[in-house]
Structure formats: structure tokens, C-alpha cells
XYZ file of N, CA and C in Angstrom:
393
model
N -61.460 -20.813 -50.990
C -61.193 -19.918 -49.789
C -62.245 -19.349 -49.844
N -62.852 -18.922 -48.662
C -63.944 -18.261 -48.667
C -64.119 -16.720 -48.362
N -65.084 -15.889 -48.582
C -64.410 -14.281 -48.856
C -64.916 -14.165 -47.559
N -64.062 -12.757 -47.172
C -64.149 -12.276 -45.580
C -65.151 -11.196 -45.946
N -65.911 -10.684 -44.914
C -67.007 -10.012 -45.423
C -66.296 -8.765 -44.775
N -66.376 -7.366 -45.429
C -66.084 -6.039 -44.836
C -65.741 -6.082 -43.090
N -66.677 -6.707 -42.512
C -66.934 -6.073 -40.934
C -65.779 -6.935 -40.883
N -65.515 -8.566 -41.152
C -64.812 -9.313 -40.545
C -63.434 -8.889 -40.956
N -62.866 -7.934 -41.783
C -61.774 -7.649 -42.226
C -61.661 -6.574 -41.578
N -62.541 -5.917 -40.864
C -62.203 -4.394 -40.408
C -61.980 -5.129 -38.902
N -62.610 -5.941 -38.593
C -62.241 -6.651 -36.992
C -60.690 -7.088 -36.975
N -60.308 -8.073 -38.117
C -58.999 -8.388 -38.290
C -57.884 -7.301 -38.066
N -58.231 -6.113 -39.223
C -57.304 -5.350 -38.950
C -57.529 -4.475 -37.784
N -58.585 -4.448 -37.401
C -58.423 -3.454 -35.579
C -57.362 -4.464 -34.598
N -57.799 -5.905 -34.581
C -57.103 -6.630 -33.702
C -55.198 -6.961 -33.817
N -55.039 -6.720 -35.614
C -53.672 -6.312 -35.735
C -53.392 -5.247 -35.536
N -53.689 -4.261 -35.262
C -53.410 -2.804 -35.178
C -52.903 -2.703 -33.631
N -54.053 -3.579 -33.046
C -53.466 -3.380 -31.384
C -52.520 -4.398 -31.350
N -52.441 -5.333 -31.807
C -51.401 -6.435 -31.411
C -49.943 -6.039 -31.647
N -49.675 -4.961 -32.975
C -48.588 -3.922 -33.098
C -48.618 -2.730 -32.250
N -49.699 -2.456 -31.833
C -49.269 -1.477 -30.516
C -48.918 -1.554 -29.577
N -49.402 -3.034 -28.933
C -49.058 -3.332 -27.843
C -47.695 -3.985 -28.073
N -47.303 -4.447 -29.232
C -46.008 -5.015 -29.243
C -44.814 -3.655 -28.755
N -45.154 -2.733 -29.750
C -44.671 -1.151 -29.649
C -44.331 -0.916 -28.420
N -45.735 -0.907 -27.393
C -45.125 -0.485 -26.289
C -44.383 -1.364 -25.327
N -44.716 -2.275 -25.858
C -43.545 -3.732 -24.897
C -42.178 -3.210 -25.582
N -41.650 -3.166 -26.505
C -40.638 -2.893 -26.742
C -40.277 -1.786 -25.971
N -41.350 -0.497 -26.314
C -40.723 0.782 -25.570
C -40.372 0.594 -24.244
N -41.242 -0.135 -23.901
C -41.442 -0.463 -21.938
C -39.677 -1.014 -21.785
N -39.342 -2.138 -22.977
C -38.090 -2.798 -22.849
C -36.745 -1.870 -22.926
N -37.073 -1.242 -23.976
C -36.136 -0.269 -23.709
C -35.575 0.701 -22.973
N -36.903 1.468 -22.300
C -36.477 2.169 -21.059
C -36.117 1.526 -19.951
N -36.615 0.166 -20.109
C -35.786 -0.659 -19.055
C -34.510 -0.932 -18.977
N -33.794 -0.871 -20.422
C -32.474 -1.580 -20.394
C -31.794 0.180 -20.039
N -32.362 1.171 -20.290
C -31.785 2.678 -20.249
C -31.698 2.592 -18.923
N -32.715 2.572 -18.220
C -32.717 2.721 -16.460
C -31.327 1.451 -15.737
N -31.666 0.439 -16.392
C -30.614 -0.458 -16.183
C -29.148 -0.068 -16.441
N -28.881 0.301 -17.425
C -27.632 1.009 -17.823
C -27.339 1.887 -16.855
N -28.099 2.762 -16.559
C -28.095 4.004 -15.695
C -27.148 3.721 -14.310
N -28.362 2.302 -14.043
C -27.856 1.875 -12.376
C -26.653 0.900 -12.528
N -25.946 0.759 -13.557
C -24.681 0.078 -13.554
C -23.782 0.817 -13.491
N -24.006 2.134 -14.442
C -23.039 2.996 -14.360
C -23.189 3.694 -12.676
N -24.179 3.794 -11.998
C -24.149 4.415 -10.920
C -23.239 3.698 -9.854
N -23.614 2.496 -10.054
C -23.074 1.439 -8.949
C -21.546 1.380 -9.065
N -21.111 1.392 -10.409
C -19.600 1.675 -10.795
C -19.115 2.658 -10.156
N -19.304 3.660 -10.354
C -19.356 4.905 -9.560
C -19.088 4.627 -8.310
N -20.296 4.201 -7.342
C -19.640 4.078 -5.692
C -19.048 2.842 -5.631
N -19.037 2.016 -6.542
C -17.918 1.002 -6.061
C -16.668 1.806 -6.244
N -16.168 2.524 -7.181
C -15.366 3.348 -7.374
C -14.607 4.440 -6.088
N -16.169 4.541 -6.082
C -15.815 5.878 -4.684
C -15.322 5.363 -3.229
N -16.020 3.957 -2.895
C -15.873 3.262 -2.093
C -14.255 2.511 -1.928
N -13.617 2.100 -3.149
C -12.295 1.598 -3.165
C -11.258 2.809 -3.043
N -11.961 3.683 -3.668
C -10.717 4.921 -3.189
C -10.694 5.214 -1.816
N -12.106 5.709 -1.326
C -11.983 6.070 0.130
C -11.076 4.550 1.414
N -11.219 3.171 0.830
C -10.517 2.395 1.326
C -9.053 2.609 1.226
N -8.765 2.934 -0.050
C -7.024 3.158 -0.430
C -6.844 4.383 0.799
N -7.696 5.284 0.620
C -7.109 6.102 1.630
C -6.694 6.186 3.174
N -7.923 5.370 3.455
C -8.187 4.656 4.952
C -7.022 3.798 5.188
N -6.550 2.984 4.164
C -5.264 2.644 4.554
C -4.165 2.726 4.450
N -4.059 3.632 3.474
C -2.881 4.626 3.582
C -2.488 5.440 4.729
N -3.128 5.981 5.200
C -3.187 6.626 6.573
C -2.642 5.850 7.706
N -3.450 4.497 7.572
C -3.463 3.380 8.587
C -1.763 2.934 8.495
N -1.368 2.724 7.213
C 0.434 2.254 7.319
C 1.017 2.915 7.221
N 0.928 4.648 7.379
C 1.631 5.533 7.515
C 1.705 5.596 8.999
N 0.713 5.598 10.024
C 0.418 5.638 11.303
C 1.357 4.235 11.945
N 1.483 3.088 11.280
C 2.153 2.001 11.746
C 3.644 2.497 11.560
N 3.747 2.515 10.463
C 5.255 2.957 9.995
C 5.400 3.827 11.078
N 4.956 4.913 11.351
C 5.561 5.764 12.469
C 5.850 5.094 13.788
N 4.701 4.489 14.350
C 5.026 3.740 15.648
C 6.161 2.697 15.318
N 6.809 2.026 14.346
C 7.382 1.351 14.044
C 8.520 1.776 14.238
N 9.003 2.750 13.962
C 10.171 3.672 13.882
C 10.521 4.162 15.099
N 9.283 4.840 15.731
C 9.702 5.193 17.226
C 10.033 4.300 17.930
N 9.437 3.107 18.014
C 9.584 1.428 18.754
C 10.891 1.178 18.431
N 11.207 1.568 17.181
C 12.677 0.650 16.862
C 13.800 1.932 17.518
N 13.168 3.269 17.350
C 14.584 4.205 17.996
C 14.476 3.975 19.647
N 13.169 3.602 20.303
C 13.366 3.173 21.468
C 14.237 2.368 21.783
N 14.085 1.276 21.146
C 14.466 -0.240 21.491
C 16.452 -0.128 20.842
N 16.586 0.819 19.987
C 17.798 1.280 19.904
C 18.726 1.834 20.931
N 18.015 2.537 21.277
C 18.173 3.546 22.992
C 18.665 2.517 23.944
N 17.514 1.813 24.215
C 17.605 0.676 25.397
C 18.582 -0.144 25.068
N 19.095 -0.641 23.529
C 19.600 -1.916 23.590
C 21.233 -0.903 24.126
N 21.317 0.228 23.493
C 22.343 0.989 23.548
C 23.222 1.216 25.311
N 21.781 1.665 25.644
C 22.060 1.633 27.380
C 22.753 0.594 27.887
N 22.158 -0.703 27.615
C 22.069 -1.919 28.126
C 23.792 -2.558 27.677
N 24.093 -2.102 26.181
C 25.235 -2.562 26.010
C 26.762 -1.832 26.821
N 26.316 -0.522 27.112
C 27.122 0.503 27.868
C 27.122 -0.064 29.310
N 26.304 -0.348 29.868
C 26.173 -0.577 31.212
C 26.811 -2.148 31.192
N 26.769 -2.734 30.415
C 27.550 -4.088 30.322
C 28.697 -3.983 30.226
N 29.387 -2.884 29.366
C 30.531 -2.863 28.793
C 31.351 -2.169 30.365
N 30.359 -1.569 30.827
C 31.028 -0.621 32.085
C 31.193 -1.838 33.181
N 30.192 -2.607 33.171
C 30.549 -3.953 34.308
C 31.406 -4.625 33.789
N 31.793 -4.837 32.716
C 33.115 -6.065 32.623
C 34.327 -5.067 32.704
N 34.183 -3.720 32.269
C 35.615 -2.949 32.593
C 35.843 -3.139 34.216
N 34.646 -2.946 34.722
C 35.086 -2.786 36.245
C 35.755 -4.131 36.561
N 34.921 -5.346 36.425
C 35.537 -6.553 36.529
C 36.889 -7.060 36.352
N 37.009 -6.204 34.974
C 38.765 -6.471 34.220
C 39.663 -5.734 35.614
N 39.458 -4.220 35.725
C 39.872 -3.316 36.401
C 40.311 -4.401 38.069
N 38.890 -5.202 38.387
C 39.352 -5.561 39.690
C 40.510 -6.706 39.693
N 40.386 -7.446 38.653
C 41.388 -8.302 38.344
C 42.300 -8.318 38.184
N 42.802 -7.424 37.135
C 44.070 -6.630 36.783
C 44.141 -5.135 36.786
N 45.076 -5.117 37.724
C 45.312 -3.815 38.453
C 45.804 -3.105 37.047
N 46.029 -3.420 36.446
C 47.009 -2.482 35.161
C 46.355 -1.868 33.882
N 44.892 -2.520 34.172
C 44.065 -2.728 32.669
C 43.836 -1.430 32.121
N 43.731 -0.116 33.152
C 43.241 1.020 32.304
C 44.516 1.843 31.571
N 45.771 1.408 31.928
C 47.006 1.919 31.156
C 46.916 1.038 29.720
N 46.798 -0.203 29.815
C 46.567 -1.107 28.768
C 45.308 -0.593 27.628
N 44.172 -0.158 28.348
C 43.009 -0.005 27.366
C 43.433 1.699 26.695
N 44.273 2.275 27.664
C 44.726 4.023 27.282
C 45.396 3.375 26.064
N 46.323 2.669 26.002
C 47.548 2.407 24.915
C 46.860 1.673 23.756
N 45.671 0.873 24.143
C 45.005 0.559 23.035
C 44.319 1.634 21.894
N 43.532 2.380 23.137
C 42.720 3.840 22.492
C 43.858 4.952 21.694
N 44.879 4.715 22.353
C 45.662 5.773 21.734
C 46.441 5.034 20.440
N 46.589 4.254 20.064
C 46.827 3.431 19.004
C 46.086 3.561 17.637
N 44.707 3.505 18.446
C 43.329 3.190 17.678
C 43.407 5.128 16.959
N 43.354 5.638 17.970
C 43.220 7.263 17.298
C 44.999 7.417 16.311
N 46.004 6.913 16.584
C 47.107 7.222 15.687
C 46.483 6.441 14.388
N 45.972 5.022 14.086
C 45.944 4.721 13.074
C 44.749 5.351 12.229
N 43.723 6.021 12.815
C 42.477 6.587 12.334
C 42.800 7.963 11.510
N 44.417 8.505 12.009
C 45.177 9.931 11.400
C 45.748 9.428 10.222
N 44.873 9.374 8.883
C 45.795 9.134 7.939
C 46.168 10.394 7.361
N 47.411 10.396 6.611
C 47.482 11.550 6.029
C 46.593 11.999 4.689
N 46.421 13.409 4.546
C 45.765 13.527 3.415
C 45.664 14.159 2.385
N 45.939 14.126 1.236
C 45.258 13.092 0.345
C 46.108 11.835 0.906
N 45.448 10.434 0.724
C 46.462 9.097 0.587
C 47.473 9.116 -0.293
N 48.772 8.632 -0.199
C 49.469 8.423 -0.949
C 49.107 7.751 -2.216
N 49.611 8.118 -3.884
C 48.973 7.535 -4.909
C 49.483 5.725 -4.962
N 48.339 5.602 -5.788
C 48.670 3.922 -5.677
C 49.627 3.683 -7.396
N 50.195 2.352 -6.614
C 50.901 2.045 -7.896
C 49.861 1.439 -9.039
N 49.973 1.706 -10.026
C 49.575 0.667 -11.410
C 50.048 -0.470 -11.346
N 49.242 -1.495 -11.420
C 49.612 -2.730 -11.575
C 49.125 -3.244 -12.733
N 50.430 -3.716 -13.460
C 50.010 -4.366 -15.253
C 49.706 -5.731 -15.206
């Protein structure tokens, strides 16, 4: 092997120290970039969570409004249906009265019987045990 002069050795040592310094700077920059990337990931997760929370709140409000509208529409339709049934029943009773002259008394008797049946003694009589 050839002997390396002191000047050559100093130059090589200097180059080695420069490489190590460059590698250390690159490693430091890499660590800094990783830290920044992790901070951005955390921020993105927080933003996504906030957006989903806002979307849930808007959907909940919208669903409540739709339910209120459906309930209101249902009540209106029930009223309309009940009015239609009453008018049809009235028309049917008028036709029956025109055809059968004594239908009012028959309807009255049926109603009276229904009222009598609905008036049960209070309390009901005791039940017999079955073996």
C-alpha cells in the first residue's frame, strides 16, 4: 500500500466530515418533513371530523323537517278521508231513506242496541276457573 500524505489525509477527512454533515442535514430535514406531514394528517382528520359533524347536523334538521311535513300531511289526509267517508255515508243514508221509508227507526234501534251492549256492569262478573 501506498502511504497517504498528511495533506491527502486531511482532505479526505474534510470530505468525510462534509458528507456526514450533509447526511445529518438531510436526516434533520427528513425528520422535520415527517413532523410537518404528521401535523397535516392530524389537521386533515380534524377537518374531516368537523365536516362530518356538520353534515350530520344538517341531515338531522332536514329529517326532522321532513318528518314534521309528513305528520302534517298525514293529519290533513286523515281529515279529508274522514270528511269523504262522512259525506259518502250521508249520501248512502239519504238513498236508503228514499228507498226504505222506515230506515230511521231501524237505524235508531240498532244504535240503541249498540249502546245497551256497550254498557257492561262494572266490574265484570268473576270468571270461572277451568281445570
